[in-house]
Each structure stands twice: as structure tokens, then as C-alpha cells.
Short mmCIF file of C-alpha atoms in Angstrom, two decimals:
data_model
loop_
_atom_site.label_atom_id
_atom_site.label_comp_id
_atom_site.label_asym_id
_atom_site.label_seq_id
_atom_site.Cartn_x
_atom_site.Cartn_y
_atom_site.Cartn_z
CA MET A 1 269.54 49.53 137.84
CA ASN A 2 268.75 53.11 137.10
CA LEU A 3 271.23 56.04 137.34
CA LYS A 4 270.24 56.82 141.00
CA ARG A 5 270.77 53.32 142.19
CA ASN A 6 274.05 53.04 140.23
CA PHE A 7 275.25 56.14 141.95
CA VAL A 8 274.32 54.72 145.42
CA ALA A 9 276.15 51.56 144.63
CA TYR A 10 279.31 53.53 143.39
CA ARG A 11 279.20 55.76 146.47
CA THR A 12 278.98 52.75 148.75
CA ILE A 13 282.02 51.12 147.26
CA VAL A 14 283.96 54.38 147.37
CA HIS A 15 283.02 55.07 150.97
CA LYS A 16 284.05 51.55 152.02
CA GLU A 17 287.43 51.91 150.18
CA VAL A 18 288.17 55.38 151.59
CA THR A 19 287.15 54.43 155.01
CA ARG A 20 289.31 51.38 154.91
CA MET A 21 292.27 53.45 153.82
CA LEU A 22 291.91 56.03 156.54
CA ARG A 23 291.31 53.52 159.19
CA VAL A 24 294.77 52.05 158.66
CA TRP A 25 296.48 55.27 157.71
CA THR A 26 299.69 54.17 159.39
CA GLN A 27 299.95 51.31 156.81
CA THR A 28 298.59 53.29 153.76
CA LEU A 29 299.75 56.90 154.12
CA LEU A 30 302.64 57.01 156.51
CA PRO A 31 305.02 54.54 154.93
CA PRO A 32 305.13 56.30 151.53
CA ILE A 33 305.83 59.66 153.26
CA VAL A 34 308.60 58.18 155.29
CA THR A 35 310.17 56.42 152.21
CA MET A 36 310.02 59.57 150.13
CA THR A 37 311.47 61.65 152.92
CA LEU A 38 314.49 59.32 152.95
CA TYR A 39 314.75 59.75 149.11
CA PHE A 40 314.77 63.52 149.50
CA VAL A 41 317.50 63.27 152.19
CA VAL A 42 319.75 60.75 150.48
CA PHE A 43 319.37 61.58 146.77
CA GLY A 44 318.29 65.20 147.15
CA LYS A 45 320.64 66.54 149.90
CA PHE A 46 323.53 64.23 150.11
CA ILE A 47 324.00 63.06 146.48
CA GLY A 48 322.23 66.00 144.88
CA SER A 49 324.55 68.52 146.34
CA GLN A 50 327.32 67.00 144.26
CA VAL A 51 325.27 66.96 141.10
CA SER A 52 325.17 70.04 138.82
CA ASP A 53 321.95 71.73 137.73
CA ILE A 54 319.77 70.06 135.17
CA ASP A 55 318.11 72.34 132.54
CA GLY A 56 318.38 75.23 135.01
CA PHE A 57 316.92 73.32 138.09
CA SER A 58 318.78 71.99 141.04
CA TYR A 59 318.81 68.17 141.32
CA MET A 60 316.51 68.25 144.21
CA GLN A 61 313.97 70.22 142.17
CA PHE A 62 314.46 67.84 139.31
CA ILE A 63 313.66 64.59 141.24
CA VAL A 64 310.57 66.03 142.96
CA PRO A 65 308.16 65.31 139.95
CA GLY A 66 309.52 61.79 139.56
CA LEU A 67 309.16 60.84 143.19
CA VAL A 68 305.59 62.31 143.49
CA MET A 69 304.61 60.27 140.36
CA MET A 70 306.32 57.22 141.73
CA SER A 71 304.24 57.59 144.90
CA VAL A 72 301.11 58.01 142.88
CA VAL A 73 301.72 55.00 140.81
CA MET A 74 302.68 52.64 143.55
CA ASN A 75 299.89 53.64 145.90
CA ALA A 76 297.24 53.44 143.19
CA PHE A 77 298.35 49.97 142.28
CA MET A 78 298.71 48.67 145.90
CA HIS A 79 295.38 49.87 146.98
CA THR A 80 293.19 48.16 144.42
CA VAL A 81 295.36 45.02 144.26
CA SER A 82 295.28 44.45 148.09
CA SER A 83 291.63 45.58 148.49
CA PHE A 84 290.24 43.52 145.67
CA TYR A 85 292.30 40.47 146.50
CA PHE A 86 291.08 40.43 150.06
CA ALA A 87 287.60 40.75 148.87
CA LYS A 88 288.20 37.64 146.82
CA PHE A 89 289.94 35.91 149.73
CA GLN A 90 287.21 36.69 152.21
CA LYS A 91 284.48 35.75 149.82
CA THR A 92 282.81 39.15 150.17
CA LEU A 93 283.25 39.89 146.39
CA GLU A 94 280.59 37.26 145.65
CA GLU A 95 278.03 39.46 147.29
CA ILE A 96 278.86 42.23 144.93
CA LEU A 97 278.98 39.96 141.84
CA VAL A 98 275.47 38.42 142.49
CA SER A 99 273.97 41.96 142.96
CA PRO A 100 272.42 43.74 140.05
CA THR A 101 275.26 46.31 140.27
CA PRO A 102 276.78 46.81 136.73
CA TYR A 103 280.45 45.71 136.39
CA TRP A 104 281.49 49.25 135.32
CA VAL A 105 280.19 50.71 138.49
CA VAL A 106 282.07 48.12 140.58
CA ILE A 107 285.32 48.79 138.69
CA ALA A 108 284.75 52.57 138.95
CA GLY A 109 284.23 52.32 142.69
CA TYR A 110 287.48 50.36 143.32
CA VAL A 111 289.37 52.56 140.91
CA THR A 112 288.11 55.73 142.64
CA GLY A 113 289.30 54.41 145.93
CA GLY A 114 292.87 53.89 144.44
CA VAL A 115 292.83 57.28 142.88
CA VAL A 116 291.86 58.91 146.25
CA ARG A 117 294.65 57.26 148.15
CA SER A 118 297.28 57.84 145.37
CA LEU A 119 296.40 61.54 144.95
CA LEU A 120 296.31 62.08 148.74
CA THR A 121 299.75 60.47 149.07
CA GLY A 122 301.18 62.42 146.20
CA SER A 123 299.90 65.56 147.82
CA LEU A 124 301.54 64.67 151.09
CA VAL A 125 304.80 63.88 149.39
CA LEU A 126 304.63 67.36 147.69
CA GLY A 127 304.19 68.86 151.14
CA VAL A 128 307.30 67.03 152.41
CA ALA A 129 309.24 68.25 149.44
CA LEU A 130 308.56 71.84 150.53
CA PHE A 131 310.88 71.21 153.51
CA PHE A 132 313.75 70.54 151.07
CA THR A 133 313.28 72.78 148.05
CA ARG A 134 311.03 75.35 146.31
CA ILE A 135 308.19 73.73 144.52
CA HIS A 136 307.63 75.05 140.95
CA PHE A 137 304.46 74.55 138.92
CA GLU A 138 304.63 75.48 135.29
CA HIS A 139 301.35 74.00 134.04
CA TRP A 140 298.82 73.17 136.83
CA LEU A 141 296.28 71.52 134.57
CA ALA A 142 298.86 69.15 133.06
CA VAL A 143 300.00 68.28 136.55
CA PHE A 144 296.54 67.38 137.72
CA LEU A 145 295.42 65.53 134.55
CA LEU A 146 298.65 63.37 134.35
CA ALA A 147 298.43 62.48 138.04
CA LEU A 148 294.67 61.57 137.63
CA LEU A 149 295.23 59.54 134.43
CA ALA A 150 298.22 57.73 136.07
CA ALA A 151 296.24 57.07 139.19
CA MET A 152 293.35 55.62 137.11
CA LEU A 153 295.77 53.49 134.95
CA PHE A 154 297.55 51.87 137.85
CA SER A 155 294.44 51.30 139.83
CA LEU A 156 293.15 49.39 136.95
CA PHE A 157 296.38 47.49 136.66
CA GLY A 158 295.98 46.63 140.28
CA LEU A 159 292.49 45.29 139.80
CA ILE A 160 293.85 43.07 136.83
CA ASN A 161 296.63 41.75 139.13
CA ALA A 162 294.15 40.95 141.87
CA VAL A 163 291.87 39.10 139.56
CA PHE A 164 294.60 36.72 138.47
CA ALA A 165 296.49 36.45 141.79
CA LYS A 166 296.18 32.96 143.42
CA SER A 167 297.93 33.81 146.62
CA PHE A 168 299.36 36.67 148.75
CA ASP A 169 302.68 36.26 146.98
CA GLY A 170 300.84 36.88 143.65
CA VAL A 171 299.86 40.33 145.03
CA PHE A 172 303.44 41.53 145.24
CA ILE A 173 305.02 39.97 142.18
CA ILE A 174 304.07 42.75 139.88
CA PRO A 175 304.99 45.79 142.07
CA ASN A 176 308.22 44.18 143.12
CA PHE A 177 309.52 42.82 139.75
CA VAL A 178 307.77 44.97 137.11
CA LEU A 179 306.62 48.40 138.59
CA THR A 180 309.66 49.14 140.60
CA PRO A 181 312.24 48.42 137.80
CA LEU A 182 310.11 50.42 135.17
CA THR A 183 309.71 53.41 137.66
CA TYR A 184 313.41 53.51 138.48
CA LEU A 185 314.38 53.18 134.85
CA GLY A 186 311.72 55.79 133.83
CA GLY A 187 313.80 58.92 134.57
CA VAL A 188 312.98 59.55 138.22
CA PHE A 189 316.56 60.23 139.22
CA TYR A 190 318.03 61.24 135.80
CA SER A 191 317.35 62.69 132.49
CA VAL A 192 316.94 60.25 129.65
CA LYS A 193 318.87 62.68 127.34
CA LEU A 194 321.98 62.03 129.47
CA LEU A 195 321.96 58.28 128.52
CA PRO A 196 323.99 56.94 125.58
CA GLU A 197 322.01 56.89 122.27
CA PHE A 198 321.41 53.22 122.44
CA TRP A 199 319.87 53.25 125.90
CA GLN A 200 317.85 56.31 125.01
CA SER A 201 316.17 54.31 122.35
CA VAL A 202 315.64 51.34 124.85
CA SER A 203 314.17 53.80 127.36
CA LEU A 204 311.57 54.91 124.88
CA TRP A 205 309.87 51.48 125.22
CA ASN A 206 309.23 52.15 128.88
CA PRO A 207 305.92 53.75 129.36
CA MET A 208 306.98 55.29 132.64
CA VAL A 209 309.40 57.52 130.77
CA TYR A 210 306.35 59.28 129.12
CA ILE A 211 304.32 59.47 132.32
CA ILE A 212 307.23 60.85 134.50
CA GLY A 213 308.45 63.06 131.65
CA GLY A 214 304.96 64.52 131.13
CA PHE A 215 304.53 65.15 134.85
CA ARG A 216 307.96 66.83 135.07
CA TYR A 217 306.84 69.05 132.13
CA GLY A 218 303.79 70.10 134.11
CA MET A 219 305.88 71.01 137.14
CA LEU A 220 309.06 72.38 135.76
CA GLY A 221 308.35 72.98 131.98
CA ILE A 222 311.03 70.52 130.91
CA THR A 223 310.66 67.01 129.61
CA ASP A 224 312.54 64.20 127.72
CA THR A 225 309.45 63.40 125.72
CA ASP A 226 306.56 65.00 123.84
CA ILE A 227 303.86 65.96 126.33
CA ARG A 228 301.22 65.09 123.69
CA LEU A 229 302.72 61.59 123.50
CA ALA A 230 302.52 61.31 127.27
CA PHE A 231 298.75 61.97 127.29
CA GLY A 232 298.27 59.84 124.20
CA VAL A 233 299.98 56.88 125.91
CA LEU A 234 298.05 57.31 129.17
CA PHE A 235 294.66 57.66 127.40
CA LEU A 236 295.29 54.62 125.32
CA PHE A 237 296.50 52.54 128.40
CA VAL A 238 293.53 53.68 130.53
CA PHE A 239 290.98 52.75 127.83
CA SER A 240 292.62 49.43 127.11
CA ALA A 241 292.98 48.50 130.90
CA PHE A 242 289.37 49.46 131.61
CA SER A 243 288.05 47.44 128.72
CA PHE A 244 290.10 44.38 129.66
CA THR A 245 289.04 44.67 133.26
CA TRP A 246 285.43 44.93 132.26
CA TRP A 247 285.82 41.84 130.00
CA LEU A 248 287.39 39.94 132.91
CA PHE A 249 284.28 40.82 135.01
CA ARG A 250 281.86 39.85 132.27
CA THR A 251 283.44 36.51 131.60
CA GLY A 252 284.15 35.77 135.27
CA LYS A 253 287.80 34.79 134.50
CA GLY A 254 289.57 34.63 137.84
CA LEU A 255 286.48 35.67 139.71
CA ARG A 256 284.16 32.64 139.73
CA ALA A 257 285.17 29.15 140.54
#
């Protein structure tokens, strides 16, 4: 396929993914907004009013970057894992695999769908946060790039999960038992610097610490980790995840009977 045909195939997949998301917006966009609103009310207002400022910012301002990134991560993952698994379950994926569409185009199409949903949800969560506190942006470019890379990474993780999932239960194992604990322990609601030295060292093995820390740096200008390390971790994981996903498509593992 030439470049023009590749672009048509890519655009078609993206259009299908975005249309599907918007058609069921009450399931894809509304629940995260309601959930994050509850976080803002419970943790930001009720509990946050009893917590002292952190590095010159109110507790409500401090948790906004973490909650936005948590929304980006979870929605990117859930979009691709659910969409791709249903394509397998309904046997519509076979039509794509037997077409001359390059594997990287298929992967890029699904990932773009996950990125669109996650960034849209993250923007809506930011809008909700405006009702509770003043939003501060220290480094706009860092905010955008980190959100984009995180969305790409977890969209790829969602694809990988969908490839190996054998049932509907397999779709929810990773988000429930891996992503949620890593996110909650990644510094969304607290600064890693406040932990005892031993737990600080343990936390540094959690990649979400770098992602959330880097995003918080972009918004507030404060971070528990080196911003360069955050970008390095994301670039490395995105490249590795894409390479592994492409290999799964090329070998047909989990895709062909």
C-alpha cells in the first residue's frame, strides 16, 4: 500500500473509533467526570481543607495534576482494550488482518482512538477542576507532551492486554489489579517526599511516580522526580510497547487461531 492508501486506512480506523466513543458518550466520557468530581469533593474539599499546603500550593491544587493524569491513563487503556477485544470477539478483526493494511497503521489507528478519548476526558476533568480551584500551568508544552505520551503508552498497553485476553474477565484484570494500585501509589494524593526513606526507594520502582511527577511539574512547577527522567521513562516504554505490539501482530500471537 502506498502512503495515500495507508492514510485512508488509518483515517477509517480512527473515524470508527472516535464515532464509537461519541455514540456511547454516557459510558465513555460521563463516568470519569462523575468519578473525578467525587474525588475533588471528598479529597479536595472535605479532606483537603484539613491538610496544610504542599510546596506552596493548596491540597486541592496539588491533587489536580494526579487526577487528570489518572483519568488520561485509565481511559486510554480502557478504550483500546475494550475496542480491540470486541473486534476479536465479533470476528471483525479478521477483516483487517487479511487486508493489505500494514500492521503499524492498524496499531496507530487504534492508539489514536485511545489518545483522543483520554485527552478529551482529561480536558473535561480539568474543566471540572475549575469549579473547585484555580488551575495553574507552569509549562504548557511539558503538560501536553506528557499527557500525549502517557495516552499513547497506555493505549498500547490496552492493545497488548486485548491480544492476550481470552474472556471478558481478562479485559478488566490489568486495570483492576495493576493500573489502579500503581496509580494510587504513584503520588496522586500525596508527595513521595513525605514517605519514609524506605518507601521512597520502593516508590521509585513505580513508573507512575515519574509520569504523575512530570505532569505535576508541567502544571505546578514542582515534582518528586527529575522531569528528564519522566520523559526518558515514557519514551522508552512507548517505543518498547509499540515494538512488542507490532511483533504480536506480525507473529499472530493471540490474534490467529
